[in-house]
């Protein structure tokens, strides 16, 4: 069993309207120090595999094909635990 | 300037329809080993502050009030860098 975290973030320069909205809300709520908010995805995956290297390659593929949109998003894969 | 990451995840036991849908799509795409997918938020915040402790308290408050829904979500705050 392999557990992995995938972090999907908008590329630099890509507008983040959700982050903008949250940033403004926080300012309205009195948090004046908020400079920037960017919102991405935090994906936790459990794979039935015992080969971390093969799993890493598979996760890379999954991210590229489905989990992230490579045109506007970056992703980072972190294998958390394997048994 | 303080940079922080906030990880917002659904509590254990809370249904994740988005994660379910992604899990099924991955299986249909041929990734038979996928056991579970849970999708949360990865929020990056920049704060105009030079006191990591006060910033930590503020981020805790923000998460509790706006960024997460404490009824169904957990959150974890990580201060990445302060200057």
Coordinates of N, CA and C in Angstrom, one line a residue:
Chain A
X1 N 0.8 -1.2 0.0 CA 0.0 0.0 0.0 C 0.9 1.3 0.0
X2 N 0.6 2.1 -0.9 CA 1.4 3.4 -1.0 C 0.5 4.6 -0.8
X3 N 0.8 5.5 0.1 CA 0.1 6.7 0.3 C 0.8 7.8 -0.3
X4 N 0.1 8.7 -1.1 CA 0.8 9.8 -1.7 C -0.1 11.1 -1.6
X5 N 0.6 12.2 -1.5 CA -0.1 13.5 -1.5 C 0.3 14.2 -2.8
X6 N -0.7 14.8 -3.5 CA -0.4 15.5 -4.7 C -0.8 17.0 -4.4
X7 N 0.0 17.9 -4.7 CA -0.3 19.3 -4.5 C -0.4 19.9 -5.9
X8 N -1.6 20.4 -6.2 CA -1.9 21.1 -7.5 C -2.1 22.6 -7.3
X9 N -1.2 23.3 -7.9 CA -1.3 24.8 -7.8 C -1.4 25.5 -9.1
X10 N -2.0 26.6 -9.1 CA -2.0 27.4 -10.4 C -0.6 27.9 -10.7
X11 N -0.2 27.9 -12.0 CA 1.1 28.5 -12.3 C 1.1 29.9 -12.0
X12 N 2.4 30.4 -11.8 CA 2.6 31.8 -11.6 C 2.0 32.6 -12.7
X13 N 1.3 33.7 -12.4 CA 0.8 34.5 -13.5 C -0.6 34.2 -13.9
X14 N -1.1 33.0 -13.5 CA -2.4 32.6 -13.8 C -3.4 33.2 -12.8
X15 N -4.4 33.9 -13.2 CA -5.3 34.6 -12.3 C -6.0 33.5 -11.4
X16 N -6.2 33.9 -10.2 CA -6.9 33.0 -9.2 C -8.1 33.7 -8.6
X17 N -9.2 33.7 -9.3 CA -10.4 34.5 -8.8 C -10.9 34.0 -7.4
X18 N -10.8 32.7 -7.2 CA -11.2 32.2 -5.9 C -10.3 32.7 -4.8
X19 N -9.0 32.7 -5.0 CA -8.1 33.2 -4.1 C -8.3 34.7 -3.8
X20 N -8.6 35.4 -4.9 CA -8.8 36.9 -4.8 C -10.0 37.1 -3.9
X21 N -11.1 36.3 -4.1 CA -12.3 36.5 -3.3 C -12.1 36.2 -1.9
X22 N -11.3 35.2 -1.6 CA -11.0 34.8 -0.2 C -10.2 35.9 0.4
X23 N -9.2 36.4 -0.3 CA -8.3 37.5 0.2 C -9.1 38.7 0.5
X24 N -10.1 39.1 -0.3 CA -10.9 40.3 0.0 C -11.8 40.0 1.2
X25 N -12.4 38.8 1.2 CA -13.2 38.5 2.4 C -12.4 38.6 3.7
X26 N -11.2 38.1 3.7 CA -10.4 38.2 4.9 C -10.1 39.7 5.3
X27 N -9.9 40.5 4.3 CA -9.6 41.9 4.6 C -10.9 42.6 5.1
X28 N -12.0 42.3 4.6 CA -13.3 42.8 5.1 C -13.5 42.4 6.5
X29 N -13.1 41.1 6.8 CA -13.2 40.6 8.2 C -12.3 41.2 9.2
X30 N -11.4 42.0 8.7 CA -10.5 42.7 9.6 C -9.0 42.3 9.5
X31 N -8.7 41.3 8.7 CA -7.3 40.8 8.6 C -6.6 41.6 7.5
X32 N -6.2 42.8 7.9 CA -5.6 43.8 7.0 C -4.3 43.3 6.4
X33 N -3.6 42.4 7.1 CA -2.3 42.1 6.7 C -2.2 41.1 5.5
X34 N -3.4 40.6 5.1 CA -3.4 39.6 4.0 C -3.0 40.2 2.7
X35 N -1.9 39.7 2.1 CA -1.3 40.3 0.9 C -1.8 39.5 -0.3
X36 N -1.8 38.1 -0.2 CA -2.1 37.3 -1.3 C -2.7 36.0 -0.8
X37 N -3.6 35.4 -1.5 CA -4.2 34.1 -1.3 C -4.2 33.4 -2.6
X38 N -3.7 32.2 -2.6 CA -3.7 31.3 -3.8 C -4.3 30.0 -3.4
X39 N -5.3 29.5 -4.1 CA -6.0 28.3 -3.7 C -5.7 27.2 -4.7
X40 N -5.2 26.1 -4.2 CA -4.9 24.9 -5.0 C -5.6 23.7 -4.5
X41 N -5.2 22.5 -5.0 CA -5.8 21.3 -4.5 C -4.8 20.4 -3.8
X42 N -5.3 19.7 -2.8 CA -4.5 18.8 -2.0 C -5.1 17.5 -2.1
X43 N -4.5 16.6 -2.9 CA -5.1 15.3 -3.2 C -4.4 14.2 -2.5
X44 N -5.1 13.4 -1.7 CA -4.5 12.2 -1.0 C -4.9 10.9 -1.8
X45 N -4.0 10.1 -2.2 CA -4.3 8.9 -2.9 C -3.7 7.7 -2.2
X46 N -4.4 6.6 -2.2 CA -3.9 5.3 -1.7 C -3.9 4.4 -2.9
X47 N -2.7 3.8 -3.1 CA -2.5 2.9 -4.2 C -2.1 1.5 -3.7
X48 N -2.7 0.5 -4.3 CA -2.4 -0.9 -4.0 C -1.1 -1.2 -4.8
X49 N 0.0 -1.0 -4.2 CA 1.3 -1.2 -4.9 C 2.4 -1.3 -3.8
X50 N 3.5 -2.0 -4.1 CA 4.5 -2.0 -3.2 C 5.8 -1.6 -3.8
X51 N 5.7 -0.9 -4.9 CA 6.9 -0.4 -5.6 C 6.8 1.1 -5.7
X52 N 7.5 1.8 -4.8 CA 7.3 3.3 -4.7 C 7.8 3.9 -6.0
X53 N 8.8 3.3 -6.7 CA 9.3 4.0 -7.9 C 8.2 3.9 -9.1
X54 N 7.6 2.7 -9.2 CA 6.6 2.5 -10.2 C 5.4 3.4 -9.9
X55 N 5.0 3.4 -8.6 CA 3.9 4.2 -8.1 C 4.1 5.7 -8.4
X56 N 5.4 6.2 -8.2 CA 5.7 7.6 -8.5 C 5.5 7.9 -10.0
X57 N 5.9 7.0 -10.8 CA 5.7 7.2 -12.3 C 4.2 7.2 -12.6
X58 N 3.5 6.3 -12.0 CA 2.0 6.3 -12.3 C 1.3 7.5 -11.8
X59 N 1.7 8.0 -10.6 CA 1.1 9.2 -10.1 C 1.4 10.4 -10.9
X60 N 2.6 10.4 -11.5 CA 3.1 11.5 -12.4 C 2.1 11.5 -13.6
X61 N 1.9 10.3 -14.2 CA 1.0 10.2 -15.3 C -0.4 10.6 -15.0
X62 N -0.9 10.1 -13.8 CA -2.3 10.5 -13.4 C -2.4 12.0 -13.3
X63 N -1.4 12.6 -12.7 CA -1.5 14.1 -12.5 C -1.5 14.8 -13.8
X64 N -0.7 14.3 -14.7 CA -0.6 15.0 -16.0 C -1.8 14.8 -16.8
X65 N -2.5 13.7 -16.7 CA -3.6 13.4 -17.5 C -5.0 13.8 -16.9
X66 N -5.1 13.7 -15.6 CA -6.4 14.0 -15.0 C -6.4 14.9 -13.8
X67 N -5.5 14.8 -12.9 CA -5.6 15.5 -11.7 C -5.3 17.0 -11.8
X68 N -4.3 17.3 -12.7 CA -4.0 18.7 -12.9 C -4.2 19.0 -14.4
X69 N -4.3 20.3 -14.6 CA -4.4 20.8 -16.0 C -3.0 21.4 -16.3
X70 N -2.2 20.7 -17.0 CA -0.8 21.2 -17.2 C -0.6 22.5 -17.9
X71 N -1.7 23.0 -18.6 CA -1.6 24.3 -19.2 C -1.5 25.4 -18.2
X72 N -2.3 25.3 -17.1 CA -2.4 26.4 -16.2 C -2.0 25.9 -14.8
X73 N -1.7 24.6 -14.6 CA -1.4 24.2 -13.2 C -0.1 23.4 -13.1
X74 N 0.6 23.6 -12.0 CA 1.8 22.8 -11.7 C 1.3 21.7 -10.6
X75 N 2.1 20.6 -10.6 CA 1.8 19.7 -9.5 C 3.1 19.1 -8.9
X76 N 3.0 18.7 -7.6 CA 4.1 18.1 -6.9 C 3.6 16.9 -6.2
X77 N 4.4 15.8 -6.4 CA 4.0 14.5 -5.8 C 4.9 14.2 -4.6
X78 N 4.3 13.7 -3.5 CA 5.0 13.4 -2.3 C 4.5 12.0 -1.9
X79 N 5.4 11.0 -1.9 CA 5.1 9.7 -1.4 C 5.2 9.7 0.1
X80 N 4.1 9.5 0.8 CA 4.1 9.7 2.3 C 4.5 8.4 3.0
X81 N 3.9 7.3 2.5 CA 4.2 6.0 3.2 C 4.0 4.9 2.3
X82 N 4.8 3.9 2.4 CA 4.6 2.6 1.7 C 4.8 1.5 2.6
X83 N 4.0 0.4 2.5 CA 4.2 -0.7 3.4 C 4.6 -2.0 2.6
Chain B
X1 N 7.2 39.8 6.2 CA 6.4 39.0 5.3 C 6.4 37.5 5.8
X2 N 5.2 37.0 5.9 CA 5.1 35.6 6.3 C 4.4 34.8 5.3
X3 N 4.9 33.7 4.9 CA 4.3 32.8 4.0 C 3.8 31.6 4.7
X4 N 2.6 31.2 4.5 CA 2.0 30.0 5.1 C 1.2 29.1 4.1
X5 N 1.3 27.8 4.4 CA 0.4 26.9 3.7 C -0.7 26.4 4.6
X6 N -1.9 26.3 4.1 CA -2.9 25.7 4.9 C -3.5 24.5 4.2
X7 N -3.6 23.4 4.8 CA -4.1 22.2 4.2 C -5.5 21.9 4.8
X8 N -6.5 21.9 4.0 CA -7.9 21.7 4.4 C -8.3 20.4 3.9
X9 N -8.7 19.5 4.8 CA -9.1 18.1 4.4 C -10.5 17.8 5.0
X10 N -11.2 16.9 4.3 CA -12.5 16.4 4.9 C -12.2 15.5 6.1
X11 N -13.0 15.6 7.1 CA -12.8 14.8 8.3 C -13.0 13.3 7.9
X12 N -12.4 12.4 8.6 CA -12.6 11.0 8.4 C -14.1 10.7 8.5
X13 N -14.6 9.9 7.6 CA -16.0 9.5 7.7 C -16.9 10.4 6.8
X14 N -16.4 11.6 6.5 CA -17.2 12.5 5.7 C -17.1 12.1 4.2
X15 N -18.2 11.9 3.5 CA -18.2 11.4 2.1 C -17.5 12.5 1.2
X16 N -16.7 12.0 0.3 CA -16.0 12.9 -0.6 C -16.4 12.5 -2.1
X17 N -17.5 13.0 -2.6 CA -18.0 12.7 -3.9 C -17.0 13.0 -5.0
X18 N -16.3 14.1 -4.8 CA -15.3 14.5 -5.9 C -14.2 13.5 -5.9
X19 N -13.7 13.1 -4.7 CA -12.7 12.1 -4.7 C -13.1 10.8 -5.2
X20 N -14.4 10.4 -5.0 CA -15.0 9.2 -5.5 C -15.0 9.2 -7.0
X21 N -15.4 10.4 -7.6 CA -15.5 10.5 -9.0 C -14.1 10.4 -9.7
X22 N -13.1 11.0 -9.0 CA -11.7 11.0 -9.6 C -11.2 9.5 -9.5
X23 N -11.5 8.9 -8.4 CA -11.0 7.5 -8.2 C -11.6 6.6 -9.3
X24 N -12.9 6.7 -9.5 CA -13.5 5.9 -10.6 C -12.9 6.2 -12.0
X25 N -12.7 7.5 -12.2 CA -12.2 7.9 -13.5 C -10.8 7.3 -13.7
X26 N -10.0 7.3 -12.6 CA -8.6 6.7 -12.7 C -8.7 5.2 -13.0
X27 N -9.7 4.6 -12.4 CA -9.8 3.1 -12.6 C -10.2 2.9 -14.1
X28 N -11.2 3.7 -14.5 CA -11.6 3.5 -15.9 C -10.4 3.7 -16.9
X29 N -9.5 4.7 -16.5 CA -8.4 5.0 -17.4 C -7.3 3.9 -17.3
X30 N -7.5 2.9 -16.4 CA -6.6 1.7 -16.4 C -5.8 1.7 -15.2
X31 N -5.9 2.6 -14.2 CA -5.1 2.6 -13.0 C -5.9 1.8 -12.0
X32 N -5.7 0.4 -12.1 CA -6.5 -0.5 -11.3 C -6.1 -0.4 -9.8
X33 N -4.9 0.0 -9.5 CA -4.4 0.0 -8.1 C -5.0 1.1 -7.3
X34 N -5.7 2.0 -7.8 CA -6.2 3.1 -7.0 C -7.3 2.6 -6.0
X35 N -7.0 2.8 -4.7 CA -7.8 2.4 -3.6 C -8.7 3.5 -3.1
X36 N -8.1 4.7 -3.0 CA -8.9 5.8 -2.4 C -8.3 7.1 -2.9
X37 N -9.2 8.0 -3.1 CA -8.8 9.4 -3.4 C -9.6 10.4 -2.6
X38 N -8.9 11.3 -1.9 CA -9.6 12.3 -1.1 C -9.1 13.6 -1.6
X39 N -10.0 14.6 -1.8 CA -9.6 15.9 -2.4 C -9.8 17.0 -1.4
X40 N -8.8 17.7 -1.0 CA -8.9 18.8 -0.1 C -8.3 20.1 -0.8
X41 N -8.2 21.1 0.1 CA -7.7 22.4 -0.5 C -6.2 22.6 0.0
X42 N -5.5 23.3 -0.8 CA -4.1 23.7 -0.5 C -4.0 25.2 -0.7
X43 N -4.0 25.9 0.5 CA -4.1 27.4 0.4 C -2.8 28.0 0.8
X44 N -2.3 28.9 -0.1 CA -1.1 29.6 0.2 C -1.4 31.0 0.5
X45 N -0.9 31.5 1.6 CA -1.2 32.9 2.1 C 0.1 33.6 2.3
X46 N 0.1 34.9 1.9 CA 1.2 35.8 2.2 C 0.6 36.9 3.2
X47 N 1.2 37.0 4.3 CA 0.8 38.0 5.3 C 1.8 39.0 5.6
X48 N 1.4 40.3 5.7 CA 2.3 41.4 6.0 C 2.5 41.4 7.5
X49 N 3.4 40.7 8.0 CA 3.6 40.5 9.4 C 5.1 40.1 9.7
X50 N 5.6 40.4 10.8 CA 7.0 39.9 11.1 C 7.0 39.1 12.4
X51 N 5.8 38.7 12.9 CA 5.7 38.0 14.1 C 5.0 36.6 13.8
X52 N 5.8 35.6 13.7 CA 5.3 34.3 13.3 C 4.3 33.7 14.3
X53 N 4.4 34.1 15.5 CA 3.5 33.5 16.5 C 2.1 34.2 16.4
X54 N 2.1 35.5 16.3 CA 0.8 36.2 16.1 C 0.2 35.8 14.7
X55 N 1.0 35.6 13.7 CA 0.5 35.2 12.4 C -0.1 33.8 12.5
X56 N 0.5 32.9 13.3 CA 0.0 31.6 13.5 C -1.4 31.6 14.1
X57 N -1.5 32.5 15.1 CA -2.8 32.6 15.8 C -3.9 33.2 14.8
X58 N -3.5 34.2 14.0 CA -4.4 34.8 13.0 C -4.8 33.8 12.0
X59 N -3.9 33.0 11.5 CA -4.2 32.0 10.5 C -5.1 30.9 11.0
X60 N -4.9 30.6 12.3 CA -5.8 29.6 13.0 C -7.2 30.1 13.0
X61 N -7.4 31.4 13.3 CA -8.7 32.1 13.3 C -9.3 32.1 12.0
X62 N -8.5 32.5 11.0 CA -9.0 32.6 9.6 C -9.5 31.3 9.1
X63 N -8.7 30.2 9.4 CA -9.1 28.9 9.0 C -10.4 28.5 9.6
X64 N -10.5 28.8 10.9 CA -11.7 28.4 11.6 C -13.0 29.1 11.2
X65 N -12.8 30.4 10.8 CA -13.9 31.2 10.4 C -14.3 31.2 9.0
X66 N -13.3 31.1 8.1 CA -13.6 31.2 6.7 C -13.0 30.1 5.8
X67 N -11.7 29.8 6.0 CA -11.1 28.9 5.0 C -11.5 27.4 5.1
X68 N -11.9 27.0 6.3 CA -12.4 25.6 6.5 C -13.8 25.6 7.1
X69 N -14.5 24.6 6.9 CA -15.8 24.4 7.6 C -15.5 23.4 8.7
X70 N -15.4 23.9 9.9 CA -14.9 23.0 11.0 C -15.9 21.8 11.3
X71 N -17.1 21.9 10.8 CA -18.1 20.8 11.1 C -17.6 19.6 10.3
X72 N -17.1 19.8 9.1 CA -16.8 18.6 8.2 C -15.3 18.6 7.8
X73 N -14.6 19.7 8.1 CA -13.2 19.7 7.6 C -12.2 19.9 8.8
X74 N -11.0 19.3 8.6 CA -9.9 19.6 9.4 C -8.9 20.5 8.7
X75 N -8.1 21.3 9.4 CA -7.1 22.0 8.7 C -5.8 22.0 9.5
X76 N -4.7 22.2 8.7 CA -3.3 22.1 9.3 C -2.6 23.4 8.7
X77 N -2.0 24.1 9.6 CA -1.2 25.3 9.2 C 0.3 25.1 9.2
X78 N 1.0 25.6 8.2 CA 2.4 25.4 8.2 C 3.0 26.7 7.8
X79 N 3.8 27.3 8.7 CA 4.4 28.6 8.3 C 5.7 28.2 7.5
X80 N 5.7 28.7 6.3 CA 6.8 28.3 5.4 C 8.0 29.2 5.5
X81 N 7.8 30.5 5.5 CA 8.9 31.4 5.6 C 8.5 32.7 6.1
X82 N 9.4 33.3 6.9 CA 9.1 34.7 7.4 C 10.4 35.5 7.2
X83 N 10.2 36.7 6.9 CA 11.4 37.6 6.7 C 11.4 38.7 7.7

